[in-house]
Short mmCIF file of C-alpha atoms in Angstrom, two decimals:
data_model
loop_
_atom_site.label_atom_id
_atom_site.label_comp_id
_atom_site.label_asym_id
_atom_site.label_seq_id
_atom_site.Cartn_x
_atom_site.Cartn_y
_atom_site.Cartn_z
CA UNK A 1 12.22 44.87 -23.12
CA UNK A 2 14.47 47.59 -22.04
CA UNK A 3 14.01 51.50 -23.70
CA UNK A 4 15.13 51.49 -27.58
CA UNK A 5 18.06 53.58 -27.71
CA UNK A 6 17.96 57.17 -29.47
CA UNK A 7 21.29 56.12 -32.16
CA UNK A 8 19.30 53.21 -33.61
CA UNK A 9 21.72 50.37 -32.21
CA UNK A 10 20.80 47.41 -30.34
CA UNK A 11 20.47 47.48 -26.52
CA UNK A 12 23.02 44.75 -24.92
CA UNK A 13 22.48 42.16 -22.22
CA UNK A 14 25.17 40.78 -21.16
CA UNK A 15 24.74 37.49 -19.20
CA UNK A 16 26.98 36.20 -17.21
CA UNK A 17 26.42 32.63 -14.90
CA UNK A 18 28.36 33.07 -11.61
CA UNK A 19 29.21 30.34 -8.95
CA UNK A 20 31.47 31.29 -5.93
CA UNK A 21 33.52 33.83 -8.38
CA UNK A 22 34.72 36.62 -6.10
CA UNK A 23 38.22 36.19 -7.14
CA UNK A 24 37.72 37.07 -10.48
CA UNK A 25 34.12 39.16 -10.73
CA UNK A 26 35.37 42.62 -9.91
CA UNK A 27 37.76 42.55 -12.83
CA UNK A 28 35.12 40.86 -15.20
CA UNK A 29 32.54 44.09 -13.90
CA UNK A 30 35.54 46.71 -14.00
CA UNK A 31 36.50 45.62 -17.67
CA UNK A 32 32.59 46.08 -18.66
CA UNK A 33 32.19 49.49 -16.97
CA UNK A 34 35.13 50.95 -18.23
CA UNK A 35 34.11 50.32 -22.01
CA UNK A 36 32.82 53.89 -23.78
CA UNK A 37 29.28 52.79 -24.04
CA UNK A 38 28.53 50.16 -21.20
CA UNK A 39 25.83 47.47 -21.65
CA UNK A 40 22.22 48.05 -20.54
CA UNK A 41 22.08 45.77 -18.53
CA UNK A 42 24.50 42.96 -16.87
CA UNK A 43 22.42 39.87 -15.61
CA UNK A 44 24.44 38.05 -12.88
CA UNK A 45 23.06 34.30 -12.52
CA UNK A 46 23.75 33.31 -9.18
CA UNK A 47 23.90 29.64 -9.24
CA UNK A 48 24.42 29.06 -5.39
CA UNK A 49 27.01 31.34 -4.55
CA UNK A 50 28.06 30.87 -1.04
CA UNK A 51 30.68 33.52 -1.00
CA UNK A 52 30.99 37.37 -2.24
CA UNK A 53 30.62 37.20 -5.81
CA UNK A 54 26.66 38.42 -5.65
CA UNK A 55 28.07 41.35 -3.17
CA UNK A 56 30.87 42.46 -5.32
CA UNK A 57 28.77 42.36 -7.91
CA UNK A 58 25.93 44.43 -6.71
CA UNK A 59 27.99 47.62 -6.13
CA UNK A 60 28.33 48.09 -9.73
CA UNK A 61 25.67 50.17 -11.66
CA UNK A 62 23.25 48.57 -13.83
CA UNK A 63 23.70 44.56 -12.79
CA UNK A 64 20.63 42.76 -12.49
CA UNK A 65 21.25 39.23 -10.32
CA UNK A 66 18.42 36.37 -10.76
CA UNK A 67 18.42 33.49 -8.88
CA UNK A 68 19.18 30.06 -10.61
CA UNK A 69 19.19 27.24 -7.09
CA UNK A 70 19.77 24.33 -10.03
CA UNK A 71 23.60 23.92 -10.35
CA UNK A 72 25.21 23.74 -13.42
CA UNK A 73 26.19 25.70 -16.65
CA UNK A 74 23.50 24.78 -18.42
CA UNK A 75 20.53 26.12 -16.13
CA UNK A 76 22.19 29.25 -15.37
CA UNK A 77 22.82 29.61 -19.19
CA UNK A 78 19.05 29.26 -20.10
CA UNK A 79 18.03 31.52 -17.10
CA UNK A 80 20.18 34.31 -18.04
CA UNK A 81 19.15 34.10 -21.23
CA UNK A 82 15.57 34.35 -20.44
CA UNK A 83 16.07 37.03 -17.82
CA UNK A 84 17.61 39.22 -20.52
CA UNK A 85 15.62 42.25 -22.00
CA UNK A 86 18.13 43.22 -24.75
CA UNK A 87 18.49 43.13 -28.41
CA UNK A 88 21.25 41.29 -28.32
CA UNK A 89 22.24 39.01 -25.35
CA UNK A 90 26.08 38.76 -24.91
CA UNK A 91 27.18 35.70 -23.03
CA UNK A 92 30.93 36.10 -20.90
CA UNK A 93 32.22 33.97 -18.35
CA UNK A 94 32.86 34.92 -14.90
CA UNK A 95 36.33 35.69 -15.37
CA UNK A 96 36.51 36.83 -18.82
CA UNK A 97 37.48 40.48 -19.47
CA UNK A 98 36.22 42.31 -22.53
CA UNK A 99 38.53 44.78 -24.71
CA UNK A 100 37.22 48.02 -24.51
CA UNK A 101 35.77 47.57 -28.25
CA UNK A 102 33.67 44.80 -27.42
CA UNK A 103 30.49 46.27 -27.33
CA UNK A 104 31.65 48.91 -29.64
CA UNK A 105 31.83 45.98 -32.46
CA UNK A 106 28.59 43.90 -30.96
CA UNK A 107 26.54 46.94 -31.54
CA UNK A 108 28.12 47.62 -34.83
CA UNK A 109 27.92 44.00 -36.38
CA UNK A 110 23.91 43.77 -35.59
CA UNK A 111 22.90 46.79 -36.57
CA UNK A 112 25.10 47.05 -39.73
CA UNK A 113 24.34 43.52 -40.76
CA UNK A 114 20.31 42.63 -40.47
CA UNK A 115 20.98 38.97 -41.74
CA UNK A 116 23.19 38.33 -38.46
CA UNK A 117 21.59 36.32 -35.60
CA UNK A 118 24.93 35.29 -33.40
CA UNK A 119 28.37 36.24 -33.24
CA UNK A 120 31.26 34.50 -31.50
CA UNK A 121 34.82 36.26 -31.14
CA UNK A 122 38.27 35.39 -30.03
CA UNK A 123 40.28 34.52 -26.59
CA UNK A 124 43.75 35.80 -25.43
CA UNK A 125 44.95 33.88 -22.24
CA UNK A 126 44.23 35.87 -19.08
CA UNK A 127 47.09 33.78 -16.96
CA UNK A 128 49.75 35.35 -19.60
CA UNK A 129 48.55 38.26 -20.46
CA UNK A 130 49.57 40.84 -17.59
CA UNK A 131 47.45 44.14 -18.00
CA UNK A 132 45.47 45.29 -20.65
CA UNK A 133 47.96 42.82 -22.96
CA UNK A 134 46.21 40.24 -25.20
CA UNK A 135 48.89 37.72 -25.71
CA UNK A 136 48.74 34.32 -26.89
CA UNK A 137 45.79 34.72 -29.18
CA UNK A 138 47.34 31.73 -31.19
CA UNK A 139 47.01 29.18 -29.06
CA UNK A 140 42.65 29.97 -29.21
CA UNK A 141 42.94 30.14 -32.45
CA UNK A 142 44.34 26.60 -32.81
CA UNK A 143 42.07 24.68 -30.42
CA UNK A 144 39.24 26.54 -31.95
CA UNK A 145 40.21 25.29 -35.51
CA UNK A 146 40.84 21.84 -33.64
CA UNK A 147 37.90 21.87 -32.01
CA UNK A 148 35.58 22.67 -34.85
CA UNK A 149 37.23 20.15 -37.14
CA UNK A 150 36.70 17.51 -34.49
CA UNK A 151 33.09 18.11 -33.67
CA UNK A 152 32.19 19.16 -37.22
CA UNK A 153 30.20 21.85 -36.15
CA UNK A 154 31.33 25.13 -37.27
CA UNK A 155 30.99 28.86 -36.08
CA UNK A 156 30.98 27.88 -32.27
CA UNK A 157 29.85 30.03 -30.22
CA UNK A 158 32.10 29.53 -27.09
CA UNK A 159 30.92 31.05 -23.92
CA UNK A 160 33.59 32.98 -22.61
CA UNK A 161 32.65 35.40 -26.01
CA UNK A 162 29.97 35.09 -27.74
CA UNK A 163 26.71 37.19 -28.45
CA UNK A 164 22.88 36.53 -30.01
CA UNK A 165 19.72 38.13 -30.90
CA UNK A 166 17.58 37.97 -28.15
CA UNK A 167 14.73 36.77 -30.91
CA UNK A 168 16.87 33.93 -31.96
CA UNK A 169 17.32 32.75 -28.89
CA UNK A 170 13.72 32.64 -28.00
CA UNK A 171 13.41 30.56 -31.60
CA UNK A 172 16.17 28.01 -30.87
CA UNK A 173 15.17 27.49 -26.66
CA UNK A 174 13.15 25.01 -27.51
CA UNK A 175 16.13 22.86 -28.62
CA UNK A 176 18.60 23.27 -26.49
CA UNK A 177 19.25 20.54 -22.89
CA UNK A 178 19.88 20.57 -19.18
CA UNK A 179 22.19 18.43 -17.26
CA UNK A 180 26.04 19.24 -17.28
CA UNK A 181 27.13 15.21 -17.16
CA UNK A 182 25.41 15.23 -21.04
CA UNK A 183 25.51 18.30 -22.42
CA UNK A 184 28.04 20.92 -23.80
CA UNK A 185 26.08 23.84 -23.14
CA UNK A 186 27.72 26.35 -26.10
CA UNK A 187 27.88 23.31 -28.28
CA UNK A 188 24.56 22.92 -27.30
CA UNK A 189 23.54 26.14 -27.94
CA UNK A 190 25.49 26.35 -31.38
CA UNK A 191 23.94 23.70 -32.71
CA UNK A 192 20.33 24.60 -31.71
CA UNK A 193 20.77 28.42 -33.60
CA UNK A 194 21.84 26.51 -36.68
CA UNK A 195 19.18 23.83 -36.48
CA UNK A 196 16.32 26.80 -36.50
CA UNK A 197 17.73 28.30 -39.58
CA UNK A 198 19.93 31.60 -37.90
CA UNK A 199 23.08 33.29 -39.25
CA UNK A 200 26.21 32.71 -36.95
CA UNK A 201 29.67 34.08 -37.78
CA UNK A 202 33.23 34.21 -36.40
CA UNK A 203 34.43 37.77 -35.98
CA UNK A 204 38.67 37.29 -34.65
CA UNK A 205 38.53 40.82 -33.78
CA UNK A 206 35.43 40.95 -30.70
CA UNK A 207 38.08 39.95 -28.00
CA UNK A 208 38.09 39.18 -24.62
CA UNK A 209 40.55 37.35 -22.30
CA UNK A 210 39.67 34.27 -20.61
CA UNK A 211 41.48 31.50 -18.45
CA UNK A 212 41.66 28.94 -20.83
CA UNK A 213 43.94 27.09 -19.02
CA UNK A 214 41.78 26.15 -16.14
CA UNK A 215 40.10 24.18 -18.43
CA UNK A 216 42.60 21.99 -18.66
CA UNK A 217 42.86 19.61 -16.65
CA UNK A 218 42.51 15.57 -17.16
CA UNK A 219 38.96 15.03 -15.78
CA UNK A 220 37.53 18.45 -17.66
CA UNK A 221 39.08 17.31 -20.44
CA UNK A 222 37.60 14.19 -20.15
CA UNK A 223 33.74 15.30 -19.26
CA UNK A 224 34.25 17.81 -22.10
CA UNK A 225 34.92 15.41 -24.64
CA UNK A 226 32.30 12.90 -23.41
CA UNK A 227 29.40 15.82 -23.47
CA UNK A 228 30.24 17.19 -27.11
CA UNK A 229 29.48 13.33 -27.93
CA UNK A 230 26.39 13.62 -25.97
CA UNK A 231 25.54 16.55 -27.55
CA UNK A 232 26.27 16.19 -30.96
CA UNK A 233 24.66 12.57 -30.93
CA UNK A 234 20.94 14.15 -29.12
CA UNK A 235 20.69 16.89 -32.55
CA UNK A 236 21.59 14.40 -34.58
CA UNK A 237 24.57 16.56 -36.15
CA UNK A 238 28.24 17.12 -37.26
CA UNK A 239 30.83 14.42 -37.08
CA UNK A 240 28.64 10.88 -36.89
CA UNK A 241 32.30 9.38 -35.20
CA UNK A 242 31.84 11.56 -32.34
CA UNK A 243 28.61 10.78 -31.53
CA UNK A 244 27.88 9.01 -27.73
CA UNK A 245 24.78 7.81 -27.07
CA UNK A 246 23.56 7.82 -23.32
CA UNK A 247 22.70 4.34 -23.35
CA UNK A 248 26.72 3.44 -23.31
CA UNK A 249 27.74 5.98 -20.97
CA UNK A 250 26.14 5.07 -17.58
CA UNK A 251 25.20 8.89 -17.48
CA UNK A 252 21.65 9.89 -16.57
CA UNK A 253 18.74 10.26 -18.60
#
């Protein structure tokens, strides 16, 4: 647990897996730092990182790195989480950089609203938005209602932007998987605070910008697609036509 703040707000973890991101980890740090009221603490999973991201990251105050030597999202994820001594544990990607509001409104949303266990936000597309522009907030906004519609699983909490009471996390663990070939690990995650019973909403305004479009490729597409199946077929959940069982994949159990 880290010291209880003197304003009554929540303290913030933010968690953020990392593998071989030196390209992008300075700006994700510098974005963090230069918000009026920085986070706690930043927990920097390194997942095997055989280049500078764990040096780059260590020059900037109050990042914590723990050790995850499993590869893959979904250890890392969990590890983080765990590692994390906030109120609230925000989760951001590697290269996702917050607005400078973004823990303005986390702190606001869970302390003005008690009934709130998890919040996701919205994306603007790093790649096209030069500077501290957030352009192209549309096309999130349509994959997310895609997505959602698709999966039949509704507030996601994506990872590039998305934050939880430490609490209910430590209620829904129990639920969530391991393995990156069969799970979705915010799906995953999603599904396991809803199972338990927790409050999640969408706020549009808690942005941050992410590269979206690395995700789209063909193959991640693909293993995307295949793992929301996975996923949403293990808790038993949302759209019954997207469900995959393991047994006809060839994936392992």
């Amino acid at each position: 647990m880290l010291s209880p703040r003197t304003d009554d707000l929540p303290t913030v973890s933010v968690v953020i897996p990392a593998l071989d991101e030196e390209r992008t980890i300075t700006r994700c740090l510098h974005a963090l730092s230069r918000t009026p009221d920085p986070p706690e603490e930043v927990v920097i999973v390194d997942n095997g990182c055989s280049d500078r991201t764990v040096h780059l990251a260590r020059t900037f105050d109050r990042v914590r790195i723990v050790q995850e030597p499993r590869r893959g999202i979904t250890f890392a994820r969990s590890t983080g989480f765990d590692a994390a001594r906030g109120d609230v544990v925000a989760r951001i990607d590697a290269d996702s950089e917050v607005a400078s509001d973004w823990l303005h409104r986390i702190r606001g949303r869970f302390a003005r609203e008690p009934d709130l266990d998890a919040i996701g936000g919205d994306a603007a597309i790093s790649e096209l938005s030069p500077g501290d522009r957030l352009w192209f907030r549309w096309w999130y906004r349509g994959f997310r209602a895609w997505h959602q519609r698709s999966i039949g699983v509704q507030p996601m909490l994506y990872g590039f932007n998305c934050a939880f009471r430490r609490t209910a996390w430590e209620s829904a663990r129990h639920l969530t998987g391991t393995d990156d070939l069969r799970v979705t690990d915010d799906l995953d995650v999603t599904i396991a605070l809803l199972r338990t019973g927790h409050t999640l909403r969408h706020d549009p305004a808690l942005i941050v910008k992410a590269r979206l479009f690395r995700s789209i490729q063909r193959e991640k597409l693909r293993q995307y697609y295949l793992s929301d199946g996975l996923t949403l077929a293990r808790h038993g959940v949302g759209n019954p036509q997207r469900w995959v069982s393991p047994l006809t994949t060839g994936s392992r159990t």
